[in-house]
PDB file of C-alpha atoms in Angstrom:
ATOM      1  CA  MET A   1       4.291  15.326   6.526  1.00 64.00           C
ATOM      2  CA  ALA A   2       6.814  13.050   4.084  1.00 82.00           C
ATOM      3  CA  ASP A   3       4.994  10.439   1.814  1.00 91.00           C
ATOM      4  CA  PRO A   4       5.721   7.144   3.294  1.00 96.00           C
ATOM      5  CA  ILE A   5       6.132   5.169  -0.374  1.00 97.00           C
ATOM      6  CA  THR A   6       9.002   5.301  -1.605  1.00 97.00           C
ATOM      7  CA  ALA A   7       9.181   3.394  -4.854  1.00 97.00           C
ATOM      8  CA  VAL A   8      12.519   1.578  -5.650  1.00 97.00           C
ATOM      9  CA  PRO A   9      13.427  -1.609  -8.355  1.00 97.00           C
ATOM     10  CA  TYR A  10      11.637  -4.892  -8.323  1.00 97.00           C
ATOM     11  CA  ASP A  11      15.339  -6.713  -6.815  1.00 97.00           C
ATOM     12  CA  ILE A  12      15.723  -3.832  -4.082  1.00 96.00           C
ATOM     13  CA  ALA A  13      12.460  -4.774  -2.597  1.00 96.00           C
ATOM     14  CA  ALA A  14      11.866  -8.186  -2.465  1.00 95.00           C
ATOM     15  CA  GLN A  15      15.313  -8.753  -1.197  1.00 92.00           C
ATOM     16  CA  ASN A  16      12.700  -7.539   1.980  1.00 83.00           C
ATOM     17  CA  THR A  17      10.712 -10.614   1.369  1.00 93.00           C
ATOM     18  CA  SER A  18       9.732 -13.559   1.896  1.00 94.00           C
ATOM     19  CA  GLY A  19       5.905 -14.138   1.135  1.00 96.00           C
ATOM     20  CA  LEU A  20       5.473 -14.755  -2.690  1.00 97.00           C
ATOM     21  CA  ILE A  21       2.359 -15.304  -4.947  1.00 97.00           C
ATOM     22  CA  ASP A  22       2.888 -16.935  -8.200  1.00 97.00           C
ATOM     23  CA  PHE A  23       0.059 -18.492  -8.771  1.00 98.00           C
ATOM     24  CA  GLU A  24       2.154 -21.720  -9.794  1.00 97.00           C
ATOM     25  CA  SER A  25      -0.343 -23.769  -7.318  1.00 97.00           C
ATOM     26  CA  PHE A  26      -2.922 -24.120 -10.050  1.00 98.00           C
ATOM     27  CA  PRO A  27      -3.307 -25.560 -13.126  1.00 97.00           C
ATOM     28  CA  VAL A  28      -1.295 -24.777 -16.253  1.00 98.00           C
ATOM     29  CA  LEU A  29      -4.130 -24.119 -18.389  1.00 98.00           C
ATOM     30  CA  PRO A  30      -3.959 -21.962 -21.504  1.00 97.00           C
ATOM     31  CA  GLU A  31      -5.577 -18.398 -22.501  1.00 94.00           C
ATOM     32  CA  PRO A  32      -7.961 -17.662 -21.314  1.00 96.00           C
ATOM     33  CA  GLY A  33      -7.441 -20.051 -18.026  1.00 97.00           C
ATOM     34  CA  GLN A  34      -9.740 -20.413 -15.625  1.00 97.00           C
ATOM     35  CA  ALA A  35     -12.456 -18.188 -13.267  1.00 97.00           C
ATOM     36  CA  ILE A  36     -10.865 -18.279  -9.145  1.00 96.00           C
ATOM     37  CA  ALA A  37     -14.747 -18.026  -7.552  1.00 92.00           C
ATOM     38  CA  GLY A  38     -13.391 -16.892  -4.237  1.00 92.00           C
ATOM     39  CA  ALA A  39     -10.234 -14.809  -2.691  1.00 94.00           C
ATOM     40  CA  ILE A  40      -6.891 -16.151  -3.140  1.00 96.00           C
ATOM     41  CA  HIS A  41      -5.008 -17.248   0.055  1.00 96.00           C
ATOM     42  CA  ALA A  42      -1.568 -16.894   0.983  1.00 96.00           C
ATOM     43  CA  PRO A  43       0.522 -17.103   3.911  1.00 96.00           C
ATOM     44  CA  GLY A  44      -0.071 -13.495   5.687  1.00 96.00           C
ATOM     45  CA  ALA A  45      -1.796 -12.239   2.325  1.00 97.00           C
ATOM     46  CA  THR A  46      -5.633 -12.729   0.607  1.00 97.00           C
ATOM     47  CA  LEU A  47      -5.812 -11.651  -2.878  1.00 97.00           C
ATOM     48  CA  GLY A  48      -9.112 -10.933  -4.435  1.00 96.00           C
ATOM     49  CA  ALA A  49     -10.952  -6.945  -6.155  1.00 96.00           C
ATOM     50  CA  SER A  50     -12.399  -5.308  -3.422  1.00 97.00           C
ATOM     51  CA  LEU A  51     -11.744  -4.364   0.381  1.00 97.00           C
ATOM     52  CA  VAL A  52     -15.053  -4.445   2.230  1.00 97.00           C
ATOM     53  CA  GLY A  53     -16.225  -1.039   2.343  1.00 97.00           C
ATOM     54  CA  GLN A  54     -15.665  -0.315  -0.742  1.00 97.00           C
ATOM     55  CA  SER A  55     -18.421  -0.315  -3.370  1.00 95.00           C
ATOM     56  CA  ILE A  56     -17.546  -1.927  -6.967  1.00 95.00           C
ATOM     57  CA  GLY A  57     -18.122  -0.154 -10.234  1.00 95.00           C
ATOM     58  CA  ALA A  58     -17.806   0.300 -14.071  1.00 96.00           C
ATOM     59  CA  SER A  59     -16.184   2.644 -16.461  1.00 95.00           C
ATOM     60  CA  GLY A  60     -16.739   1.254 -19.257  1.00 94.00           C
ATOM     61  CA  THR A  61     -15.204  -1.771 -19.727  1.00 94.00           C
ATOM     62  CA  PHE A  62     -13.087  -1.369 -16.911  1.00 96.00           C
ATOM     63  CA  THR A  63     -13.781  -1.496 -12.924  1.00 96.00           C
ATOM     64  CA  VAL A  64     -13.543   1.549 -10.114  1.00 97.00           C
ATOM     65  CA  LEU A  65     -13.291   1.162  -6.568  1.00 97.00           C
ATOM     66  CA  GLY A  66     -15.218   3.556  -4.682  1.00 96.00           C
ATOM     67  CA  GLY A  67     -16.294   3.748  -1.059  1.00 96.00           C
ATOM     68  CA  VAL A  68     -13.829   4.154   2.131  1.00 96.00           C
ATOM     69  CA  PRO A  69     -12.397   0.236   3.743  1.00 97.00           C
ATOM     70  CA  ALA A  70     -13.329  -0.962   6.558  1.00 97.00           C
ATOM     71  CA  HIS A  71     -10.926  -0.816  10.121  1.00 96.00           C
ATOM     72  CA  PRO A  72      -9.272  -3.550   9.648  1.00 95.00           C
ATOM     73  CA  ALA A  73      -9.069  -3.243   5.550  1.00 97.00           C
ATOM     74  CA  ARG A  74      -9.619  -6.913   4.497  1.00 97.00           C
ATOM     75  CA  VAL A  75     -10.462  -8.165   0.935  1.00 97.00           C
ATOM     76  CA  ALA A  76     -14.121  -8.344   1.105  1.00 95.00           C
ATOM     77  CA  GLN A  77     -15.234 -11.980   0.337  1.00 89.00           C
ATOM     78  CA  PRO A  78     -17.222 -13.960  -0.900  1.00 79.00           C
ATOM     79  CA  PRO A  79     -16.876 -11.934  -3.966  1.00 76.00           C
ATOM     80  CA  THR A  80     -20.412 -10.424  -5.676  1.00 76.00           C
ATOM     81  CA  SER A  81     -18.295 -12.512  -9.029  1.00 86.00           C
ATOM     82  CA  PRO A  82     -15.019 -14.435  -9.599  1.00 93.00           C
ATOM     83  CA  PRO A  83     -12.464 -11.057  -9.505  1.00 94.00           C
ATOM     84  CA  LEU A  84      -9.432 -13.437 -11.233  1.00 97.00           C
ATOM     85  CA  ALA A  85      -9.526 -15.941 -14.169  1.00 97.00           C
ATOM     86  CA  ILE A  86      -5.378 -17.832 -13.782  1.00 98.00           C
ATOM     87  CA  ALA A  87      -3.638 -19.010 -16.871  1.00 98.00           C
ATOM     88  CA  PHE A  88      -0.228 -19.218 -17.938  1.00 98.00           C
ATOM     89  CA  HIS A  89       0.925 -16.597 -19.708  1.00 96.00           C
ATOM     90  CA  ALA A  90       3.144 -16.272 -23.051  1.00 93.00           C
ATOM     91  CA  GLY A  91       4.555 -12.865 -21.831  1.00 92.00           C
ATOM     92  CA  PHE A  92       6.062 -14.633 -18.541  1.00 95.00           C
ATOM     93  CA  GLY A  93       6.537 -17.794 -19.705  1.00 96.00           C
ATOM     94  CA  SER A  94       4.408 -18.577 -15.574  1.00 98.00           C
ATOM     95  CA  ASN A  95       0.512 -18.678 -14.726  1.00 98.00           C
ATOM     96  CA  ALA A  96      -0.483 -15.281 -14.107  1.00 98.00           C
ATOM     97  CA  ALA A  97      -3.461 -13.888 -12.424  1.00 98.00           C
ATOM     98  CA  PHE A  98      -6.186 -11.191 -14.814  1.00 97.00           C
ATOM     99  CA  PRO A  99      -8.121  -9.760 -13.064  1.00 97.00           C
ATOM    100  CA  LEU A 100     -11.899  -9.626 -14.279  1.00 97.00           C
ATOM    101  CA  GLY A 101     -14.434  -6.201 -15.497  1.00 96.00           C
ATOM    102  CA  PRO A 102     -17.844  -5.644 -15.432  1.00 95.00           C
ATOM    103  CA  ASN A 103     -17.743  -8.121 -18.794  1.00 95.00           C
ATOM    104  CA  GLY A 104     -16.439 -11.026 -16.678  1.00 95.00           C
ATOM    105  CA  PHE A 105     -14.451 -14.523 -17.497  1.00 96.00           C
ATOM    106  CA  ALA A 106     -17.177 -15.363 -20.393  1.00 94.00           C
ATOM    107  CA  GLN A 107     -15.895 -12.096 -22.693  1.00 94.00           C
ATOM    108  CA  ARG A 108     -12.322 -11.213 -24.022  1.00 92.00           C
ATOM    109  CA  SER A 109     -13.336  -7.136 -23.086  1.00 92.00           C
ATOM    110  CA  GLY A 110     -14.054  -8.770 -19.596  1.00 94.00           C
ATOM    111  CA  ARG A 111     -10.271 -10.513 -18.524  1.00 95.00           C
ATOM    112  CA  GLY A 112      -7.767  -8.283 -17.534  1.00 95.00           C
ATOM    113  CA  GLU A 113     -10.085  -5.244 -16.997  1.00 95.00           C
ATOM    114  CA  GLY A 114     -10.624  -5.506 -13.440  1.00 96.00           C
ATOM    115  CA  SER A 115      -9.337  -4.856 -10.325  1.00 97.00           C
ATOM    116  CA  MET A 116      -7.103  -6.587  -7.688  1.00 98.00           C
ATOM    117  CA  ALA A 117      -6.830  -5.904  -3.430  1.00 98.00           C
ATOM    118  CA  ILE A 118      -4.470  -7.307  -1.212  1.00 98.00           C
ATOM    119  CA  SER A 119      -5.003  -7.615   2.784  1.00 98.00           C
ATOM    120  CA  PHE A 120      -2.466  -8.644   4.827  1.00 97.00           C
ATOM    121  CA  ASP A 121      -2.428 -10.426   8.238  1.00 96.00           C
ATOM    122  CA  ALA A 122      -0.160  -8.549   9.181  1.00 95.00           C
ATOM    123  CA  PRO A 123       1.215  -5.000   8.943  1.00 96.00           C
ATOM    124  CA  ILE A 124       3.758  -5.165   5.838  1.00 96.00           C
ATOM    125  CA  GLN A 125       6.749  -2.582   4.638  1.00 95.00           C
ATOM    126  CA  SER A 126       7.880  -4.038   1.479  1.00 97.00           C
ATOM    127  CA  PHE A 127       5.698  -4.909  -1.422  1.00 98.00           C
ATOM    128  CA  ALA A 128       6.663  -5.595  -5.688  1.00 98.00           C
ATOM    129  CA  LEU A 129       4.814  -6.955  -8.275  1.00 98.00           C
ATOM    130  CA  ARG A 130       5.532  -7.095 -12.154  1.00 97.00           C
ATOM    131  CA  LEU A 131       2.650  -6.034 -14.653  1.00 96.00           C
ATOM    132  CA  HIS A 132       2.487  -7.134 -18.377  1.00 93.00           C
ATOM    133  CA  LEU A 133      -0.094  -4.362 -19.933  1.00 88.00           C
ATOM    134  CA  ASP A 134       1.378  -5.520 -23.115  1.00 73.00           C
ATOM    135  CA  TYR A 135       3.327  -7.203 -25.383  1.00 54.00           C
ATOM    136  CA  ALA A 136       6.710  -6.147 -27.464  1.00 56.00           C
ATOM    137  CA  ASP A 137       6.143  -3.190 -30.144  1.00 58.00           C
ATOM    138  CA  PRO A 138       9.778  -2.822 -31.964  1.00 55.00           C
ATOM    139  CA  LEU A 139       8.299  -0.485 -34.295  1.00 57.00           C
ATOM    140  CA  GLY A 140       6.541   2.052 -32.332  1.00 61.00           C
ATOM    141  CA  SER A 141       3.258   1.670 -33.779  1.00 61.00           C
ATOM    142  CA  ARG A 142       1.165   1.175 -30.858  1.00 62.00           C
ATOM    143  CA  SER A 143       0.311   3.839 -28.230  1.00 67.00           C
ATOM    144  CA  ALA A 144       1.438   3.277 -24.217  1.00 70.00           C
ATOM    145  CA  PRO A 145      -0.202   0.897 -22.313  1.00 76.00           C
ATOM    146  CA  GLY A 146      -1.345   1.849 -19.069  1.00 74.00           C
ATOM    147  CA  PRO A 147      -1.903   3.848 -16.574  1.00 92.00           C
ATOM    148  CA  VAL A 148      -2.477   1.875 -13.352  1.00 96.00           C
ATOM    149  CA  TRP A 149      -2.601   3.206 -10.165  1.00 98.00           C
ATOM    150  CA  LEU A 150      -1.599   0.739  -6.230  1.00 98.00           C
ATOM    151  CA  SER A 151      -3.278   2.832  -3.354  1.00 98.00           C
ATOM    152  CA  PHE A 152      -1.622   1.606  -0.113  1.00 98.00           C
ATOM    153  CA  TYR A 153      -3.651   1.812   3.532  1.00 98.00           C
ATOM    154  CA  ASP A 154      -1.828   1.957   6.728  1.00 96.00           C
ATOM    155  CA  ALA A 155      -2.719   0.122  10.046  1.00 92.00           C
ATOM    156  CA  ASP A 156      -6.191   2.570  10.336  1.00 95.00           C
ATOM    157  CA  ALA A 157      -7.413   1.627   6.748  1.00 96.00           C
ATOM    158  CA  ALA A 158      -6.698   4.796   5.541  1.00 97.00           C
ATOM    159  CA  ARG A 159      -5.135   5.110   2.142  1.00 97.00           C
ATOM    160  CA  ILE A 160      -1.410   6.763   2.677  1.00 97.00           C
ATOM    161  CA  HIS A 161      -0.345   6.681  -0.810  1.00 97.00           C
ATOM    162  CA  THR A 162      -1.273   6.281  -4.534  1.00 98.00           C
ATOM    163  CA  GLU A 163       1.488   5.779  -6.925  1.00 97.00           C
ATOM    164  CA  ALA A 164       0.080   6.226 -10.681  1.00 96.00           C
ATOM    165  CA  LEU A 165       2.535   4.266 -13.123  1.00 94.00           C
ATOM    166  CA  ALA A 166       3.226   4.344 -16.873  1.00 87.00           C
ATOM    167  CA  PRO A 167       4.316   0.977 -17.952  1.00 85.00           C
ATOM    168  CA  ALA A 168       5.901   0.652 -21.079  1.00 84.00           C
ATOM    169  CA  HIS A 169       5.194  -2.561 -23.099  1.00 82.00           C
ATOM    170  CA  GLY A 170       6.075  -6.236 -22.005  1.00 86.00           C
ATOM    171  CA  VAL A 171       6.987  -6.994 -18.988  1.00 92.00           C
ATOM    172  CA  GLN A 172       7.303  -4.223 -15.712  1.00 92.00           C
ATOM    173  CA  SER A 173       8.824  -5.224 -12.285  1.00 96.00           C
ATOM    174  CA  PHE A 174       8.069  -2.419  -9.784  1.00 97.00           C
ATOM    175  CA  GLY A 175       8.894  -2.291  -5.823  1.00 97.00           C
ATOM    176  CA  PHE A 176       8.054   0.043  -3.081  1.00 98.00           C
ATOM    177  CA  LEU A 177       8.943   0.184   0.738  1.00 97.00           C
ATOM    178  CA  SER A 178       7.275   2.316   3.232  1.00 96.00           C
ATOM    179  CA  THR A 179       7.784   3.785   6.671  1.00 95.00           C
ATOM    180  CA  ALA A 180       4.164   2.960   7.465  1.00 95.00           C
ATOM    181  CA  PRO A 181       2.787  -0.321   8.223  1.00 96.00           C
ATOM    182  CA  ILE A 182       0.218  -1.217   5.123  1.00 97.00           C
ATOM    183  CA  THR A 183      -2.213  -3.209   5.841  1.00 97.00           C
ATOM    184  CA  ALA A 184      -4.290  -3.664   2.418  1.00 98.00           C
ATOM    185  CA  ILE A 185      -3.214  -2.294  -1.548  1.00 98.00           C
ATOM    186  CA  THR A 186      -5.566  -1.462  -4.576  1.00 98.00           C
ATOM    187  CA  LEU A 187      -4.552  -1.692  -8.010  1.00 98.00           C
ATOM    188  CA  THR A 188      -7.165   0.239 -10.955  1.00 98.00           C
ATOM    189  CA  HIS A 189      -6.159   0.436 -14.425  1.00 96.00           C
ATOM    190  CA  GLN A 190      -7.489   1.503 -17.243  1.00 93.00           C
ATOM    191  CA  ASP A 191      -5.095  -0.612 -20.254  1.00 90.00           C
ATOM    192  CA  PRO A 192      -7.538  -1.683 -23.133  1.00 86.00           C
ATOM    193  CA  GLY A 193      -5.367  -4.902 -23.786  1.00 86.00           C
ATOM    194  CA  GLY A 194      -6.220  -6.118 -20.262  1.00 91.00           C
ATOM    195  CA  ILE A 195      -3.407  -6.539 -17.226  1.00 95.00           C
ATOM    196  CA  ALA A 196      -1.265  -9.499 -15.866  1.00 96.00           C
ATOM    197  CA  ILE A 197      -0.277  -9.632 -12.805  1.00 98.00           C
ATOM    198  CA  ASP A 198       2.967 -13.097 -11.497  1.00 98.00           C
ATOM    199  CA  ASP A 199       4.934 -12.705  -8.679  1.00 98.00           C
ATOM    200  CA  ILE A 200       3.713 -10.966  -6.054  1.00 98.00           C
ATOM    201  CA  ARG A 201       5.979 -10.347  -3.117  1.00 98.00           C
ATOM    202  CA  TYR A 202       5.360  -8.474   0.598  1.00 98.00           C
ATOM    203  CA  SER A 203       7.222  -8.508   3.854  1.00 93.00           C
ATOM    204  CA  LEU A 204       5.878 -11.435   6.193  1.00 85.00           C
ATOM    205  CA  ASP A 205       8.576  -9.733   9.251  1.00 64.00           C
ATOM    206  CA  SER A 206       5.825  -9.083  11.113  1.00 50.00           C
ATOM    207  CA  LEU A 207       4.871 -12.491  11.324  1.00 43.00           C
ATOM    208  CA  THR A 208       7.778 -14.384  11.653  1.00 41.00           C
ATOM    209  CA  ASN A 209       9.917 -12.600  14.165  1.00 39.00           C
TER     210      ASN A 209
END
């Protein structure tokens, strides 16, 4: 069976999207910003730490998602602890989200070390996001960031694809097109410096047509 998910440039995927989560509705605060106690709601989408049916565990300072999402795939809420922090991010030049890991918002080792989950009110077929894993390294003296994993779930809440990303330093942009309906996406990673997420785009065609 052919893989339904195809990686494409961010701008290509963005051409097919009208949904946007850019965190600009939150106060502009320097890092560490503010912890968000519950899920974030946007037109056609909900953003949190995990999906209903998944367990949240720890591997060192990183969040690990286990279990199988329940059908229909939906972001778990209320979360057991704040899933995200929002702060102004110098790399993006705008607000961004920092997934909170096992050590939580109060500790530097907790900010940016967590997972992220997005569920959609109606299936989508285009998705894009920007990640920042580390600042530019012009001397090449630091090891590469990452890795990051994106898992895609279909209308039956079955995982249909996992994309392993190996981002470089600085802002990295990723886009995806799918021939199958996507109802949820999860992100996990093991980047020691922690990640920031911005400019999440997703199709809203099935909601507006």
